[in-house]
Short mmCIF file of C-alpha atoms and ligand atoms in Angstrom, two decimals:
data_model
loop_
_atom_site.label_atom_id
_atom_site.label_comp_id
_atom_site.label_asym_id
_atom_site.label_seq_id
_atom_site.Cartn_x
_atom_site.Cartn_y
_atom_site.Cartn_z
CA MET P 1378 25.85 170.47 166.90
CA LYS P 1379 23.74 169.49 163.39
CA LEU P 1380 26.47 171.97 160.94
CA ASP P 1381 24.93 172.87 157.87
CA ILE P 1382 27.27 170.36 155.10
CA ALA P 1383 26.91 172.31 151.65
CA PHE P 1384 25.51 169.30 148.71
CA SER P 1385 24.99 166.99 151.13
CA GLY P 1386 21.40 166.30 151.71
CA CYS P 1387 20.03 165.31 148.54
CA ARG P 1388 16.34 163.97 148.98
CA ILE P 1389 17.22 161.70 145.41
CA ASP P 1390 16.21 157.92 146.34
CA ARG P 1391 19.56 156.82 143.93
CA ALA P 1392 17.62 153.86 142.85
CA ASP P 1393 20.78 151.61 143.09
CA HIS P 1394 18.88 148.27 142.11
CA LEU P 1395 17.35 150.14 138.93
CA ARG P 1396 21.01 151.44 137.34
CA GLY P 1397 21.67 147.77 136.62
CA ASP P 1398 18.29 146.87 135.05
CA PRO P 1399 17.70 147.88 131.45
CA ALA P 1400 14.72 147.33 130.81
CA ALA P 1401 13.21 148.87 133.77
CA LEU P 1402 15.95 152.13 133.51
CA GLY P 1403 14.02 152.37 129.85
CA ALA P 1404 10.31 152.00 131.55
CA LEU P 1405 11.69 154.61 133.33
CA MET P 1406 12.09 156.84 130.42
CA THR P 1407 8.90 158.35 129.65
CA HIS P 1408 7.16 161.38 129.12
CA HIS P 1409 7.29 161.64 133.15
CA ALA P 1410 10.66 161.28 133.40
CA ARG P 1411 12.77 164.51 133.97
CA LEU P 1412 15.50 165.93 133.05
CA LEU P 1413 18.12 168.45 135.03
CA GLY P 1414 19.36 171.10 132.90
CA MET P 1415 22.32 171.73 132.65
CA GLU P 1416 24.35 174.40 130.16
CA GLY P 1417 28.02 172.88 130.17
CA LEU P 1418 28.61 171.27 133.65
CA ASP P 1419 27.15 174.62 135.72
CA PRO P 1420 23.03 174.75 136.62
CA ALA P 1421 20.46 176.47 134.40
CA LEU P 1422 18.72 178.11 136.98
CA THR P 1423 15.40 179.71 136.88
CA ALA P 1424 15.55 183.93 138.34
CA ASP P 1425 14.79 182.56 141.97
CA GLY P 1426 18.07 180.62 141.60
CA GLU P 1427 15.77 177.34 141.13
CA LEU P 1428 16.64 174.07 139.37
CA VAL P 1429 15.38 174.21 135.75
CA TRP P 1430 13.80 170.42 135.34
CA THR P 1431 12.93 169.99 132.04
CA SER P 1432 11.81 166.43 129.24
CA LEU P 1433 13.86 164.19 127.73
CA ALA P 1434 12.44 165.45 124.45
CA GLU P 1435 14.76 167.86 125.64
CA ALA P 1436 17.83 165.90 125.56
CA ASP P 1437 20.40 165.53 123.14
CA PRO P 1438 19.22 162.37 121.12
CA ASP P 1439 22.78 161.79 120.35
CA GLY P 1440 24.05 162.44 124.30
CA GLU P 1441 24.31 161.23 126.76
CA LEU P 1442 21.62 160.26 130.12
CA VAL P 1443 22.96 159.58 133.50
CA PHE P 1444 20.43 158.35 135.58
CA LEU P 1445 20.78 160.49 139.12
CA GLY P 1446 17.39 158.27 140.29
CA VAL P 1447 14.13 158.37 142.26
CA GLU P 1448 12.40 161.50 143.42
CA ASP P 1449 8.75 161.47 144.19
CA GLY P 1450 8.07 158.58 141.73
CA ARG P 1451 9.51 160.37 138.97
CA ALA P 1452 13.45 159.24 137.63
CA CYS P 1453 15.88 162.04 136.97
CA PHE P 1454 18.24 162.26 134.39
CA ALA P 1455 21.03 164.43 134.09
CA PRO P 1456 22.85 165.24 130.32
CA VAL P 1457 26.59 164.30 129.85
CA PRO P 1458 28.20 167.64 128.44
CA VAL P 1459 30.49 166.93 125.38
CA SER P 1460 33.30 168.63 126.92
CA ALA P 1461 33.67 169.68 130.53
CA ASN P 1462 36.37 172.53 131.39
CA VAL P 1463 37.54 170.30 134.61
CA GLY P 1464 38.42 173.52 136.22
CA PRO P 1465 36.66 175.37 139.47
CA PRO P 1466 33.11 177.15 138.56
CA ASN P 1467 33.98 181.32 138.27
CA PRO P 1468 32.92 184.00 140.12
CA ARG P 1469 29.21 184.48 138.47
CA LEU P 1470 28.54 180.50 139.54
CA TRP P 1471 29.47 180.89 142.76
CA GLN P 1472 27.58 184.07 142.94
CA ALA P 1473 24.30 182.24 141.58
CA LEU P 1474 24.66 179.30 143.58
CA ALA P 1475 24.66 181.33 147.14
CA ALA P 1476 21.30 181.56 146.41
CA VAL P 1477 20.04 178.09 145.57
CA SER P 1478 18.48 175.88 148.68
CA SER P 1479 20.35 173.31 149.97
CA ALA P 1480 18.77 170.05 148.64
CA ASP P 1481 19.07 171.82 144.71
CA LEU P 1482 22.80 172.26 145.81
CA ALA P 1483 22.52 169.02 146.79
CA ALA P 1484 21.37 167.81 143.78
CA TYR P 1485 23.04 169.95 141.77
CA GLY P 1486 26.25 168.35 142.89
CA VAL P 1487 25.74 165.18 142.47
CA ALA P 1488 24.72 165.33 139.04
CA ARG P 1489 27.97 167.83 138.45
CA ALA P 1490 30.38 165.64 139.69
CA LEU P 1491 28.77 162.36 137.72
CA VAL P 1492 28.50 163.74 134.48
CA GLY P 1493 32.05 166.06 134.51
CA TRP P 1494 33.25 162.54 135.44
CA HIS P 1495 31.60 160.99 132.05
CA ALA P 1496 32.84 164.07 130.07
CA ARG P 1497 36.48 163.61 131.26
CA HIS P 1498 36.70 159.48 130.89
CA ARG P 1499 35.44 158.98 126.67
CA PHE P 1500 38.84 156.59 126.88
CA CYS P 1501 40.13 153.91 128.75
CA ALA P 1502 42.97 154.49 131.28
CA GLN P 1503 44.28 151.19 130.12
CA CYS P 1504 44.46 150.53 126.56
CA GLY P 1505 42.77 153.80 124.92
CA GLY P 1506 39.76 151.93 123.94
CA ALA P 1507 36.36 154.29 123.53
CA THR P 1508 34.44 153.90 126.80
CA VAL P 1509 30.60 153.38 126.50
CA LEU P 1510 28.61 154.46 129.45
CA THR P 1511 26.24 151.73 130.87
CA LYS P 1512 24.52 151.19 134.56
CA GLY P 1513 22.42 153.91 134.21
CA GLY P 1514 25.82 156.79 134.18
CA TRP P 1515 27.35 154.95 137.62
CA GLN P 1516 29.90 153.08 135.13
CA ARG P 1517 32.09 153.59 132.21
CA ASN P 1518 33.06 150.09 130.39
CA CYS P 1519 35.61 150.14 127.55
CA THR P 1520 34.94 148.64 124.38
CA ALA P 1521 37.94 147.82 123.63
CA CYS P 1522 39.38 145.85 126.68
CA PRO P 1523 37.22 143.80 129.76
CA ALA P 1524 37.77 147.23 132.08
CA GLU P 1525 35.46 148.87 134.02
CA HIS P 1526 35.85 151.83 135.27
CA PHE P 1527 33.66 153.75 137.86
CA PRO P 1528 33.01 157.31 139.33
CA ARG P 1529 35.80 158.52 141.30
CA THR P 1530 35.31 160.69 144.79
CA ASP P 1531 38.90 161.26 145.87
CA PRO P 1532 39.57 161.86 149.25
CA VAL P 1533 40.86 165.32 150.54
CA THR P 1534 41.85 165.83 154.47
CA ILE P 1535 40.90 169.64 156.17
CA MET P 1536 41.51 170.60 159.31
CA LEU P 1537 41.67 172.65 162.32
CA VAL P 1538 45.41 172.51 163.86
CA GLU P 1539 45.03 173.53 167.67
CA HIS P 1540 47.66 174.41 170.27
CA ASP P 1541 47.02 175.96 173.73
CA GLY P 1542 42.45 176.96 172.42
CA ASN P 1543 44.52 178.13 169.26
CA LEU P 1544 43.76 177.53 165.61
CA LEU P 1545 46.17 177.45 162.79
CA LEU P 1546 45.07 178.75 160.21
CA GLY P 1547 46.92 179.79 156.16
CA ARG P 1548 46.03 181.79 152.94
CA GLN P 1549 46.80 180.24 149.29
CA PRO P 1550 47.83 182.84 146.98
CA ARG P 1551 44.55 182.37 145.20
CA PHE P 1552 42.52 183.04 147.76
CA PRO P 1553 40.00 186.60 148.17
CA ALA P 1554 41.99 189.69 150.11
CA GLY P 1555 42.41 188.59 153.93
CA ARG P 1556 40.74 185.39 153.74
CA PHE P 1557 42.30 182.64 155.56
CA SER P 1558 40.72 179.05 155.66
CA ALA P 1559 41.63 175.09 157.70
CA LEU P 1560 45.14 173.80 155.73
CA ALA P 1561 44.24 171.63 153.20
CA GLY P 1562 45.80 168.51 151.21
CA PHE P 1563 44.92 165.54 149.17
CA VAL P 1564 45.29 161.91 150.47
CA GLU P 1565 47.61 159.99 148.92
CA PRO P 1566 47.97 156.07 148.47
CA GLY P 1567 49.29 154.23 151.14
CA GLU P 1568 48.18 157.27 153.88
CA THR P 1569 45.89 156.92 156.59
CA VAL P 1570 43.32 159.83 157.13
CA GLU P 1571 45.35 160.83 160.42
CA GLU P 1572 48.34 160.65 158.19
CA ALA P 1573 47.29 162.21 155.40
CA VAL P 1574 46.67 165.23 157.75
CA ALA P 1575 50.17 164.78 159.53
CA ARG P 1576 51.87 165.03 156.62
CA GLU P 1577 49.63 168.21 154.93
CA VAL P 1578 50.36 170.37 158.38
CA LEU P 1579 53.91 169.68 158.24
CA GLU P 1580 54.66 170.13 155.33
CA GLU P 1581 52.52 172.95 154.75
CA ALA P 1582 52.90 174.37 158.25
CA GLY P 1583 56.32 172.84 159.45
CA VAL P 1584 54.08 171.99 162.43
CA THR P 1585 53.71 168.13 164.31
CA VAL P 1586 50.49 167.39 165.77
CA HIS P 1587 49.45 164.10 166.88
CA ASP P 1588 45.70 163.81 168.28
CA VAL P 1589 43.79 163.55 164.86
CA THR P 1590 40.53 163.50 164.75
CA TYR P 1591 37.05 163.22 162.18
CA VAL P 1592 34.04 166.02 162.70
CA ALA P 1593 32.86 166.16 159.10
CA SER P 1594 32.68 164.98 155.62
CA GLN P 1595 31.84 167.38 152.16
CA PRO P 1596 31.31 166.54 149.04
CA TRP P 1597 32.42 169.20 146.71
CA PRO P 1598 32.32 167.82 143.29
CA PHE P 1599 35.02 170.28 141.62
CA PRO P 1600 35.63 168.09 140.09
CA SER P 1601 34.55 164.51 142.42
CA SER P 1602 36.12 165.41 145.70
CA LEU P 1603 34.84 164.25 149.22
CA MET P 1604 36.29 166.91 152.12
CA ILE P 1605 36.99 164.93 154.96
CA GLY P 1606 37.04 167.39 158.13
CA CYS P 1607 39.72 166.67 160.97
CA HIS P 1608 40.99 168.28 164.35
CA ALA P 1609 44.24 167.95 165.72
CA ILE P 1610 46.99 169.34 168.10
CA ALA P 1611 49.43 170.83 167.29
CA GLU P 1612 53.31 170.10 168.98
CA GLY P 1613 54.23 173.85 169.48
CA THR P 1614 53.22 177.26 167.29
CA ALA P 1615 57.00 177.69 165.46
CA ILE P 1616 55.43 177.35 162.07
CA THR P 1617 57.46 177.11 158.33
CA ILE P 1618 55.31 177.66 155.26
CA ASP P 1619 55.21 176.16 151.93
CA ALA P 1620 55.17 179.21 149.71
CA ASN P 1621 54.24 176.92 147.09
CA GLU P 1622 51.39 175.89 148.65
CA LEU P 1623 50.19 178.58 151.53
CA GLU P 1624 51.02 182.65 151.58
CA GLU P 1625 51.02 183.06 154.70
CA ALA P 1626 49.97 180.25 158.06
CA ARG P 1627 49.12 182.27 161.86
CA TRP P 1628 48.01 181.02 164.82
CA PHE P 1629 44.26 182.77 165.71
CA SER P 1630 43.08 183.03 169.15
CA ARG P 1631 39.29 182.27 169.67
CA ALA P 1632 38.28 185.97 170.15
CA GLU P 1633 39.35 186.89 166.81
CA VAL P 1634 37.81 183.17 165.79
CA GLU P 1635 35.34 184.30 166.66
CA ALA P 1636 35.04 187.53 165.38
CA ALA P 1637 35.74 187.07 161.83
CA MET P 1638 32.87 183.94 162.03
CA ALA P 1639 30.90 187.01 162.79
CA GLY P 1640 31.48 189.36 159.73
CA ASP P 1641 33.48 191.92 161.89
CA PRO P 1642 34.91 194.75 160.08
CA GLU P 1643 37.63 194.99 162.84
CA ALA P 1644 38.53 191.36 162.67
CA PRO P 1645 41.78 190.03 160.94
CA PHE P 1646 40.70 188.00 158.65
CA ILE P 1647 38.31 187.56 156.57
CA ALA P 1648 36.29 183.32 157.36
CA PRO P 1649 35.70 181.57 154.64
CA PRO P 1650 32.45 181.17 152.70
CA VAL P 1651 28.95 179.32 154.38
CA ALA P 1652 29.24 176.52 150.96
CA ALA P 1653 32.52 175.35 152.54
CA ILE P 1654 33.20 172.89 155.65
CA ALA P 1655 36.16 175.03 156.42
CA HIS P 1656 33.51 176.61 157.34
CA GLN P 1657 31.27 175.35 159.17
CA LEU P 1658 35.24 173.81 161.27
CA LEU P 1659 34.79 176.60 162.41
CA ARG P 1660 31.36 177.28 163.54
CA TRP P 1661 32.06 173.50 165.88
CA TRP P 1662 35.18 174.71 167.00
CA LEU P 1663 33.79 177.45 168.42
CA ALA P 1664 30.56 175.63 169.61
CA ARG P 1665 33.05 172.82 171.70
ZN1 LIG R 2291 39.93 149.52 127.94
#
């Protein structure tokens, strides 16, 4: 089935061949070029919830710009903020993003992840020297040593764990009241995706899983994750939660998941929001 993966499907051609060609990039920086309106890491939005594009004349002459790519023959840039709040977006931003079209959301997601990375990587992780933006913003080079730095994407596994037709879902203390979602955790160095899924489920819920399969993925620019959606089969139903990670974990029947996804006020939990891949994984599971 076709899943609605938020932050995917960016229509801007990334035009990788232009990134390493300063002359070609310079030639694109005309009055035709577009500059994405941003307030720090947040998007400037019109009253209708559309991204605001201005011209390079609006750019801070002392600021850095990243080259997002080319759309409809026009080069697209985004400004790097002077400082970056790396925390998650505030509830007001979430509300505003809910009204943004999927294409705009995808373009914003690319910009946010990339400019946020620049704002946090002004100094070399190897020697502490100052770094400078290069390759149109898809790389930073150290000015004091030969180190080259590239925008990070951090893999996170997020998984539906199934046993005998029931699903294991959990809630973190920071979730809104009633919300349950798929368990999730960062992939650690030296792990496969399958191993990360099994480790996270065992750590967080005390449940042993096997037969891990990939379902779908989602870029998540808060600040730079790639959510890797998986499905796994549990060997048993006994739960021992890690109270540092989860407030509660429970098994839900298919009917209960259906009720939650339908927004039924009698449902035993509130489903994750549509923009989260957990919501899309639950849709996938119900449609199987
Ligand atoms: Zn260095």
